[in-house]
């Protein structure tokens, strides 16, 4: 019913992707609570989490990946994990939107586009030509994605609002999304 363990740092936020969150013990504490397409094993190796979803390479020049999120991948509030969460992770960590206080842009800055239909469990990720990465399994991995639906609700954007704002390049709304991602 319960698992308890200790980490050697403070837990200041659930968002381990901000500068403050990355410097906390959050990445260790939340790696199996905020799951993704992969996680780090005991020797630091990247292990695909097939319970969460799968990744298929469908193109090489440029690198194109199809992500399929498992039907059983849900958040603790019962809401499904969707490609909207991938859109939010990419936007926050790509460097394309400076209002996000991301600790790293590694890999995400090499993505040209995330094709996502709001609310769906499938996304296609296309990389910038000649910017392919071998460690794509570390993208959209444990702790990298947060529930976009929480920001939809918090900001009154409606279902899929985060994705729609990003797809339409709605600057003022994206700034509000970034501020909430940084602090909520």
CSV table of C-alpha atoms in Angstrom, one decimal:
chain,number,residue,atom,x,y,z
A,1,UNK,CA,0.0,0.0,0.0
A,2,UNK,CA,2.9,2.4,0.7
A,3,UNK,CA,6.5,2.8,-0.3
A,4,UNK,CA,8.8,5.1,1.7
A,5,UNK,CA,12.3,6.1,0.9
A,6,UNK,CA,14.7,8.9,1.6
A,7,UNK,CA,16.5,11.4,-0.7
A,8,UNK,CA,19.4,13.6,0.2
A,9,UNK,CA,17.9,16.9,-0.6
A,10,UNK,CA,14.9,19.1,-0.3
A,11,UNK,CA,11.7,18.8,-2.4
A,12,UNK,CA,10.7,22.3,-3.5
A,13,UNK,CA,8.6,21.4,-6.5
A,14,UNK,CA,7.2,18.6,-8.5
A,15,UNK,CA,8.5,20.2,-11.7
A,16,UNK,CA,12.0,18.8,-11.9
A,17,UNK,CA,12.6,20.5,-15.2
A,18,UNK,CA,12.9,24.1,-13.8
A,19,UNK,CA,16.3,25.3,-12.6
A,20,UNK,CA,15.2,25.0,-8.9
A,21,UNK,CA,13.5,21.6,-9.5
A,22,UNK,CA,16.6,20.1,-11.2
A,23,UNK,CA,18.8,21.2,-8.3
A,24,UNK,CA,16.5,19.6,-5.7
A,25,UNK,CA,16.0,15.9,-4.9
A,26,UNK,CA,12.9,15.9,-7.2
A,27,UNK,CA,14.5,13.9,-10.0
A,28,UNK,CA,15.3,11.0,-7.7
A,29,UNK,CA,12.1,11.2,-5.7
A,30,UNK,CA,9.6,11.5,-8.6
A,31,UNK,CA,11.2,9.3,-11.2
A,32,UNK,CA,8.6,6.5,-10.7
A,33,UNK,CA,5.7,8.8,-9.9
A,34,UNK,CA,6.0,11.1,-12.9
A,35,UNK,CA,6.7,8.4,-15.5
A,36,UNK,CA,7.5,8.7,-19.1
A,37,UNK,CA,8.7,6.6,-22.1
A,38,UNK,CA,11.9,5.7,-20.2
A,39,UNK,CA,13.6,5.9,-16.9
A,40,UNK,CA,17.1,5.5,-15.5
A,41,UNK,CA,18.1,2.1,-14.2
A,42,UNK,CA,20.3,1.3,-11.2
A,43,UNK,CA,23.5,1.7,-13.4
A,44,UNK,CA,22.3,4.9,-15.0
A,45,UNK,CA,21.2,3.1,-18.2
A,46,UNK,CA,18.1,4.3,-20.0
A,47,UNK,CA,15.3,1.7,-19.8
A,48,UNK,CA,12.2,1.9,-22.0
A,49,UNK,CA,9.0,1.9,-20.0
A,50,UNK,CA,6.7,-0.1,-22.2
A,51,UNK,CA,3.9,0.1,-19.5
A,52,UNK,CA,3.9,3.9,-20.3
A,53,UNK,CA,4.2,3.7,-24.1
A,54,UNK,CA,6.4,2.9,-27.1
A,55,UNK,CA,8.6,4.8,-29.5
A,56,UNK,CA,9.0,3.8,-33.2
A,57,UNK,CA,11.5,5.2,-35.6
A,58,UNK,CA,9.7,6.0,-38.9
A,59,UNK,CA,12.3,8.2,-40.6
A,60,UNK,CA,16.0,8.8,-40.5
A,61,UNK,CA,16.7,12.0,-42.6
A,62,UNK,CA,15.4,13.8,-40.7
A,63,UNK,CA,14.8,11.6,-37.7
A,64,UNK,CA,11.1,11.1,-37.2
A,65,UNK,CA,9.7,9.2,-34.2
A,66,UNK,CA,6.1,8.0,-33.5
A,67,UNK,CA,5.2,7.9,-29.8
A,68,UNK,CA,2.2,5.9,-28.6
A,69,UNK,CA,1.1,6.4,-25.1
A,70,UNK,CA,-0.4,3.4,-23.4
A,71,UNK,CA,-4.2,3.5,-22.7
A,72,UNK,CA,-3.4,2.7,-19.1
A,73,UNK,CA,-1.0,5.7,-18.7
A,74,UNK,CA,-3.0,8.1,-16.4
A,75,UNK,CA,-2.2,10.7,-13.7
A,76,UNK,CA,-3.1,10.3,-10.1
A,77,UNK,CA,-6.2,12.3,-10.7
A,78,UNK,CA,-7.4,9.7,-13.2
A,79,UNK,CA,-6.9,11.9,-16.2
A,80,UNK,CA,-5.1,10.3,-19.2
A,81,UNK,CA,-1.5,11.1,-20.2
A,82,UNK,CA,-1.8,12.6,-23.7
A,83,UNK,CA,0.3,14.1,-26.4
A,84,UNK,CA,-0.6,17.5,-24.9
A,85,UNK,CA,1.8,16.6,-22.1
A,86,UNK,CA,4.5,16.0,-24.7
A,87,UNK,CA,3.8,19.4,-26.4
A,88,UNK,CA,4.1,21.1,-23.0
A,89,UNK,CA,7.4,19.3,-22.3
A,90,UNK,CA,8.8,20.2,-25.7
A,91,UNK,CA,7.7,23.8,-25.5
A,92,UNK,CA,9.1,24.3,-22.0
A,93,UNK,CA,12.5,22.7,-22.8
A,94,UNK,CA,13.1,23.6,-26.4
A,95,UNK,CA,14.3,27.1,-25.9
A,96,UNK,CA,11.8,28.5,-28.4
A,97,UNK,CA,9.8,30.2,-25.7
A,98,UNK,CA,12.1,32.2,-23.3
A,99,UNK,CA,9.5,32.6,-20.6
A,100,UNK,CA,10.0,29.0,-19.5
A,101,UNK,CA,12.6,28.6,-16.8
A,102,UNK,CA,13.9,25.2,-18.0
A,103,UNK,CA,17.1,23.8,-16.5
A,104,UNK,CA,18.1,22.1,-19.8
A,105,UNK,CA,17.3,22.2,-23.5
A,106,UNK,CA,19.3,19.0,-24.3
A,107,UNK,CA,17.6,17.1,-27.2
A,108,UNK,CA,14.4,19.2,-27.1
A,109,UNK,CA,16.1,22.1,-28.9
A,110,UNK,CA,16.8,19.6,-31.8
A,111,UNK,CA,13.1,18.9,-32.4
A,112,UNK,CA,11.5,20.8,-35.3
A,113,UNK,CA,7.9,19.9,-34.5
A,114,UNK,CA,5.7,17.8,-32.3
A,115,UNK,CA,2.5,16.8,-34.2
A,116,UNK,CA,-0.3,16.4,-31.7
A,117,UNK,CA,-4.0,16.3,-31.9
A,118,UNK,CA,-5.2,17.6,-28.5
A,119,UNK,CA,-6.4,14.8,-26.2
A,120,UNK,CA,-4.8,12.0,-28.3
A,121,UNK,CA,-2.3,9.3,-27.1
A,122,UNK,CA,-0.2,9.4,-30.2
A,123,UNK,CA,2.3,12.0,-31.4
A,124,UNK,CA,4.9,12.3,-34.2
A,125,UNK,CA,8.1,14.1,-33.4
A,126,UNK,CA,10.2,15.4,-36.2
A,127,UNK,CA,13.8,16.6,-35.6
A,128,UNK,CA,15.6,19.3,-37.4
A,129,UNK,CA,17.5,17.9,-40.4
A,130,UNK,CA,21.0,16.9,-39.5
A,131,UNK,CA,20.2,17.3,-35.8
A,132,UNK,CA,19.3,13.7,-35.1
A,133,UNK,CA,20.2,12.4,-31.7
A,134,UNK,CA,21.0,8.8,-30.6
A,135,UNK,CA,19.7,9.2,-27.1
A,136,UNK,CA,16.1,10.1,-28.1
A,137,UNK,CA,15.0,7.6,-25.4
A,138,UNK,CA,15.9,10.2,-22.8
A,139,UNK,CA,13.4,12.7,-24.2
A,140,UNK,CA,9.8,12.6,-22.8
A,141,UNK,CA,11.2,10.3,-20.1
A,142,UNK,CA,10.4,10.1,-16.4
A,143,UNK,CA,10.0,13.5,-14.8
A,144,UNK,CA,10.2,15.4,-18.1
A,145,UNK,CA,6.4,15.6,-18.7
A,146,UNK,CA,3.8,17.3,-16.5
A,147,UNK,CA,0.1,17.2,-16.9
A,148,UNK,CA,-1.0,19.9,-19.4
A,149,UNK,CA,-4.6,19.4,-18.3
A,150,UNK,CA,-3.7,21.0,-14.9
A,151,UNK,CA,-2.5,24.1,-16.7
A,152,UNK,CA,-5.6,24.0,-19.0
A,153,UNK,CA,-7.8,24.0,-15.8
A,154,UNK,CA,-5.7,26.5,-13.8
A,155,UNK,CA,-5.6,29.0,-16.6
A,156,UNK,CA,-9.1,28.4,-17.9
A,157,UNK,CA,-7.9,27.4,-21.3
A,158,UNK,CA,-10.3,24.5,-21.8
A,159,UNK,CA,-9.4,21.0,-22.9
A,160,UNK,CA,-6.3,21.0,-25.1
A,161,UNK,CA,-5.8,24.7,-24.5
A,162,UNK,CA,-2.0,24.4,-23.9
A,163,UNK,CA,-1.5,22.5,-27.2
A,164,UNK,CA,-3.8,24.9,-29.1
A,165,UNK,CA,-2.0,28.0,-27.8
A,166,UNK,CA,1.4,26.5,-28.9
A,167,UNK,CA,0.1,25.4,-32.3
A,168,UNK,CA,-1.4,28.9,-33.0
A,169,UNK,CA,1.7,30.7,-31.6
A,170,UNK,CA,-0.5,32.7,-29.2
A,171,UNK,CA,2.3,34.6,-27.5
A,172,UNK,CA,0.4,36.1,-24.5
A,173,UNK,CA,-1.2,32.7,-23.6
A,174,UNK,CA,2.2,30.9,-24.0
A,175,UNK,CA,3.7,33.4,-21.5
A,176,UNK,CA,0.9,32.6,-19.1
A,177,UNK,CA,1.5,28.9,-19.6
A,178,UNK,CA,5.2,29.4,-19.0
A,179,UNK,CA,4.6,31.3,-15.8
A,180,UNK,CA,2.3,28.6,-14.5
A,181,UNK,CA,4.7,25.8,-15.6
A,182,UNK,CA,7.5,27.7,-13.7
A,183,UNK,CA,5.6,28.1,-10.5
A,184,UNK,CA,2.5,25.8,-10.3
